[in-house]
Amino acid sequence: MNKFFTFLLALIFMVGIMAGCGTGTTESQRDTAQDANVEQVDVQQPEDETAHESNATENEHNHAHPAEPEEGTTCSMCNMEVYLKNHEMGKFTGQVVTADGQHLYTDDLGCLLNQIRILEEKPQGAWVRDYDTLEWIPVEQAIPVRASIETPMKMGFALFGTEEAANNFATQNPMLSPVITTMKEVDKIALERRKAKLAKMKEAQEKAANQNNSEMKDTKNEMNNEMHGNMNQ
């Protein structure tokens, strides 16, 4: 009997030891899993911050603002003077902010539309002045009114921020033969003017090249005549 109790106590003791070892293994696995979770959060955090910074940069890029031109600024298209806000012609000044953030100024609406046309990348924004308030308004929102008014490049368009303002101008200035139109129609006019200008430039270049070739030919003939004359002597 004593041997039986001794054997039973020994068996209980061994079972207890095995159970304790099993619990230790489980806690070790839990600790490992917790360490893995902590490491995963640490890795994800910089990614979230990077994404946030990227979004902030993109938002800043897409929210460009107009700025006033400085004294002596010239038109990016025709190289003529860009008039400041307090000048009589300043109400026709326009500007575009390129994809890389560069401000380009123009002296008249046609130059602005053609400048936008030839940009390699979509600009961040473009603005014109309201004819009445002189405030900057997005070019795509402007209401153009063609009238017998003097503008720097003789486009003859006054621009307004609202249809009401455009209608008031047309009603109050019948002597100017005002016609409310659309920016799409104005863009067609600007494009035709650009094509005509390029054609004239090409014609002038060809004329200059022909004249240069003619002068070179005349010079060559004169040199040949002189050489033959010297040989005959």
Short mmCIF file of C-alpha atoms in Angstrom, two decimals:
data_model
loop_
_atom_site.label_atom_id
_atom_site.label_comp_id
_atom_site.label_asym_id
_atom_site.label_seq_id
_atom_site.Cartn_x
_atom_site.Cartn_y
_atom_site.Cartn_z
CA MET A 1 0.00 0.00 0.00
CA ASN A 2 2.78 2.43 0.89
CA LYS A 3 4.38 1.75 -2.46
CA PHE A 4 1.09 2.52 -4.17
CA PHE A 5 0.74 5.93 -2.41
CA THR A 6 4.35 6.75 -3.14
CA PHE A 7 3.82 5.98 -6.83
CA LEU A 8 0.63 8.08 -6.91
CA LEU A 9 2.34 11.12 -5.33
CA ALA A 10 5.20 10.84 -7.80
CA LEU A 11 2.76 10.72 -10.70
CA ILE A 12 0.88 13.81 -9.46
CA PHE A 13 4.18 15.69 -9.06
CA MET A 14 5.25 14.87 -12.66
CA VAL A 15 1.88 15.99 -14.05
CA GLY A 16 2.23 19.30 -12.20
CA ILE A 17 5.67 19.89 -13.65
CA MET A 18 4.46 19.17 -17.19
CA ALA A 19 1.49 21.52 -16.77
CA GLY A 20 3.81 24.26 -15.53
CA CYS A 21 6.09 23.84 -18.53
CA GLY A 22 3.13 24.03 -20.87
CA THR A 23 1.98 27.33 -19.33
CA GLY A 24 5.45 28.78 -19.70
CA THR A 25 5.47 27.97 -23.40
CA THR A 26 2.13 29.73 -23.90
CA GLU A 27 3.29 32.91 -22.16
CA SER A 28 6.45 32.92 -24.23
CA GLN A 29 4.42 32.69 -27.41
CA ARG A 30 2.15 35.52 -26.21
CA ASP A 31 5.18 37.71 -25.48
CA THR A 32 6.53 37.02 -28.98
CA ALA A 33 3.18 37.92 -30.55
CA GLN A 34 3.04 41.18 -28.55
CA ASP A 35 6.57 42.09 -29.69
CA ALA A 36 5.56 41.44 -33.28
CA ASN A 37 2.51 43.71 -32.93
CA VAL A 38 4.60 46.54 -31.51
CA GLU A 39 7.09 46.27 -34.37
CA GLN A 40 4.25 46.38 -36.92
CA VAL A 41 2.87 49.63 -35.49
CA ASP A 42 6.33 51.17 -35.53
CA VAL A 43 6.68 50.31 -39.23
CA GLN A 44 3.24 51.57 -40.18
CA GLN A 45 3.55 54.92 -38.42
CA PRO A 46 6.18 56.43 -40.75
CA GLU A 47 4.11 55.26 -43.74
CA ASP A 48 1.07 57.10 -42.40
CA GLU A 49 3.12 60.24 -41.77
CA THR A 50 4.63 60.04 -45.25
CA ALA A 51 1.20 59.68 -46.81
CA HIS A 52 -0.04 62.66 -44.80
CA GLU A 53 2.88 64.80 -45.93
CA SER A 54 2.30 63.71 -49.53
CA ASN A 55 -1.38 64.69 -49.33
CA ALA A 56 -0.50 68.02 -47.78
CA THR A 57 1.98 68.75 -50.57
CA GLU A 58 -0.57 67.79 -53.20
CA ASN A 59 -3.22 70.02 -51.63
CA GLU A 60 -0.79 72.92 -51.50
CA HIS A 61 0.14 72.29 -55.15
CA ASN A 62 -3.50 72.39 -56.20
CA HIS A 63 -4.31 75.62 -54.37
CA ALA A 64 -2.17 78.25 -56.06
CA HIS A 65 -3.01 81.90 -55.54
CA PRO A 66 -2.63 84.96 -57.78
CA ALA A 67 0.04 87.53 -57.01
CA GLU A 68 0.56 91.12 -58.13
CA PRO A 69 3.17 91.70 -60.85
CA GLU A 70 6.19 93.81 -60.07
CA GLU A 71 7.20 97.05 -61.75
CA GLY A 72 8.91 96.31 -65.06
CA THR A 73 7.25 92.92 -65.61
CA THR A 74 6.80 92.05 -69.28
CA CYS A 75 4.28 89.81 -71.01
CA SER A 76 5.44 86.20 -71.28
CA MET A 77 4.01 86.00 -74.81
CA CYS A 78 4.57 89.34 -76.56
CA ASN A 79 7.24 90.86 -74.28
CA MET A 80 5.22 94.07 -73.92
CA GLU A 81 4.75 95.89 -70.64
CA VAL A 82 2.46 94.31 -68.06
CA TYR A 83 0.43 97.08 -66.44
CA LEU A 84 -0.01 97.25 -62.69
CA LYS A 85 -3.33 97.42 -60.89
CA ASN A 86 -3.36 101.21 -60.52
CA HIS A 87 -2.74 101.77 -64.25
CA GLU A 88 -5.62 102.43 -66.64
CA MET A 89 -4.61 99.33 -68.61
CA GLY A 90 -4.02 97.24 -65.49
CA LYS A 91 -7.58 95.89 -65.64
CA PHE A 92 -6.55 93.75 -68.63
CA THR A 93 -3.55 92.10 -66.98
CA GLY A 94 -3.70 88.33 -66.55
CA GLN A 95 -1.53 85.67 -64.99
CA VAL A 96 -1.03 81.92 -64.93
CA VAL A 97 0.76 79.75 -62.37
CA THR A 98 2.55 76.89 -64.07
CA ALA A 99 2.72 73.31 -62.82
CA ASP A 100 6.06 74.07 -61.11
CA GLY A 101 4.73 77.21 -59.44
CA GLN A 102 6.09 79.90 -61.77
CA HIS A 103 3.98 83.04 -62.20
CA LEU A 104 3.69 84.16 -65.83
CA TYR A 105 2.01 87.51 -66.54
CA THR A 106 0.30 88.74 -69.70
CA ASP A 107 -0.85 92.16 -70.82
CA ASP A 108 -4.10 91.11 -72.52
CA LEU A 109 -6.57 88.25 -72.59
CA GLY A 110 -5.41 86.82 -75.92
CA CYS A 111 -1.84 86.48 -74.67
CA LEU A 112 -3.07 84.72 -71.52
CA LEU A 113 -5.12 82.16 -73.43
CA ASN A 114 -2.29 81.46 -75.84
CA GLN A 115 0.20 81.18 -72.98
CA ILE A 116 -2.00 78.54 -71.35
CA ARG A 117 -2.29 76.80 -74.72
CA ILE A 118 1.45 76.27 -75.19
CA LEU A 119 2.26 75.10 -71.65
CA GLU A 120 3.60 71.55 -71.57
CA GLU A 121 1.75 70.73 -68.33
CA LYS A 122 -1.62 71.76 -66.97
CA PRO A 123 -1.21 74.96 -64.93
CA GLN A 124 -2.18 75.24 -61.30
CA GLY A 125 -4.43 78.19 -62.08
CA ALA A 126 -4.98 81.28 -64.21
CA TRP A 127 -6.63 84.60 -63.39
CA VAL A 128 -7.81 87.85 -64.94
CA ARG A 129 -8.96 91.10 -63.40
CA ASP A 130 -12.59 92.00 -62.94
CA TYR A 131 -13.16 95.08 -65.11
CA ASP A 132 -15.04 96.88 -62.30
CA THR A 133 -13.44 95.72 -59.04
CA LEU A 134 -9.93 94.95 -60.38
CA GLU A 135 -9.95 91.82 -58.21
CA TRP A 136 -8.45 88.59 -59.53
CA ILE A 137 -10.99 86.05 -60.78
CA PRO A 138 -10.32 82.58 -62.27
CA VAL A 139 -10.22 82.87 -66.04
CA GLU A 140 -12.63 79.97 -66.48
CA GLN A 141 -15.23 81.83 -64.40
CA ALA A 142 -14.87 85.20 -66.12
CA ILE A 143 -17.71 86.57 -68.27
CA PRO A 144 -16.22 88.29 -71.35
CA VAL A 145 -17.88 91.27 -73.02
CA ARG A 146 -16.56 92.39 -76.39
CA ALA A 147 -16.79 96.15 -76.77
CA SER A 148 -15.26 99.13 -78.49
CA ILE A 149 -12.65 99.61 -75.77
CA GLU A 150 -8.90 99.99 -75.96
CA THR A 151 -6.87 97.08 -74.61
CA PRO A 152 -3.09 96.59 -74.74
CA MET A 153 -3.16 94.11 -77.65
CA LYS A 154 -6.44 95.34 -79.11
CA MET A 155 -8.42 92.24 -78.10
CA GLY A 156 -11.24 94.49 -76.94
CA PHE A 157 -12.68 92.36 -74.12
CA ALA A 158 -13.79 93.47 -70.68
CA LEU A 159 -14.04 90.66 -68.11
CA PHE A 160 -16.46 90.34 -65.20
CA GLY A 161 -16.81 88.03 -62.25
CA THR A 162 -20.59 87.71 -62.52
CA GLU A 163 -23.23 87.71 -65.26
CA GLU A 164 -24.99 90.54 -63.45
CA ALA A 165 -21.93 92.76 -63.69
CA ALA A 166 -21.52 91.90 -67.36
CA ASN A 167 -25.17 92.70 -68.07
CA ASN A 168 -24.90 96.00 -66.21
CA PHE A 169 -21.86 97.01 -68.26
CA ALA A 170 -23.63 96.14 -71.50
CA THR A 171 -26.78 98.01 -70.47
CA GLN A 172 -24.97 101.12 -69.27
CA ASN A 173 -22.59 101.40 -72.24
CA PRO A 174 -24.62 100.97 -75.44
CA MET A 175 -22.30 103.38 -77.26
CA LEU A 176 -19.51 100.78 -76.93
CA SER A 177 -21.50 98.17 -78.90
CA PRO A 178 -21.07 95.57 -76.12
CA VAL A 179 -21.67 91.89 -76.84
CA ILE A 180 -21.64 89.33 -74.03
CA THR A 181 -19.87 86.19 -75.23
CA THR A 182 -18.12 83.10 -73.88
CA MET A 183 -14.49 82.32 -73.07
CA LYS A 184 -14.64 79.54 -75.64
CA GLU A 185 -15.37 82.07 -78.38
CA VAL A 186 -12.63 84.35 -77.12
CA ASP A 187 -10.20 81.43 -77.19
CA LYS A 188 -11.01 80.84 -80.87
CA ILE A 189 -10.14 84.45 -81.63
CA ALA A 190 -6.90 84.18 -79.64
CA LEU A 191 -5.93 81.03 -81.52
CA GLU A 192 -6.59 82.60 -84.91
CA ARG A 193 -4.50 85.60 -83.97
CA ARG A 194 -1.67 83.32 -82.87
CA LYS A 195 -1.81 81.38 -86.14
CA ALA A 196 -1.71 84.62 -88.11
CA LYS A 197 1.26 85.86 -86.07
CA LEU A 198 3.17 82.61 -86.57
CA ALA A 199 2.47 82.74 -90.30
CA LYS A 200 3.86 86.29 -90.48
CA MET A 201 6.93 85.27 -88.50
CA LYS A 202 7.54 82.33 -90.81
CA GLU A 203 7.13 84.55 -93.86
CA ALA A 204 9.56 87.08 -92.45
CA GLN A 205 12.11 84.36 -91.65
CA GLU A 206 11.85 82.90 -95.15
CA LYS A 207 12.20 86.36 -96.65
CA ALA A 208 15.26 87.06 -94.54
CA ALA A 209 16.77 83.69 -95.45
CA ASN A 210 16.18 84.29 -99.17
CA GLN A 211 17.67 87.75 -98.92
CA ASN A 212 20.69 86.36 -97.11
CA ASN A 213 21.16 83.68 -99.76
CA SER A 214 20.86 86.29 -102.49
CA GLU A 215 23.44 88.52 -100.84
CA MET A 216 25.81 85.59 -100.41
CA LYS A 217 25.36 84.69 -104.07
CA ASP A 218 26.07 88.27 -105.13
CA THR A 219 29.16 88.35 -102.95
CA LYS A 220 30.38 85.08 -104.43
CA ASN A 221 29.84 86.38 -107.98
CA GLU A 222 31.75 89.56 -107.19
CA MET A 223 34.67 87.53 -105.81
CA ASN A 224 34.69 85.31 -108.91
CA ASN A 225 34.64 88.34 -111.21
CA GLU A 226 37.55 89.89 -109.33
CA MET A 227 39.54 86.65 -109.57
CA HIS A 228 38.90 86.35 -113.32
CA GLY A 229 39.78 90.00 -113.80
CA ASN A 230 43.08 89.57 -112.00
CA MET A 231 43.92 86.49 -114.08
CA ASN A 232 43.21 88.31 -117.33
CA GLN A 233 45.62 91.04 -116.37
#
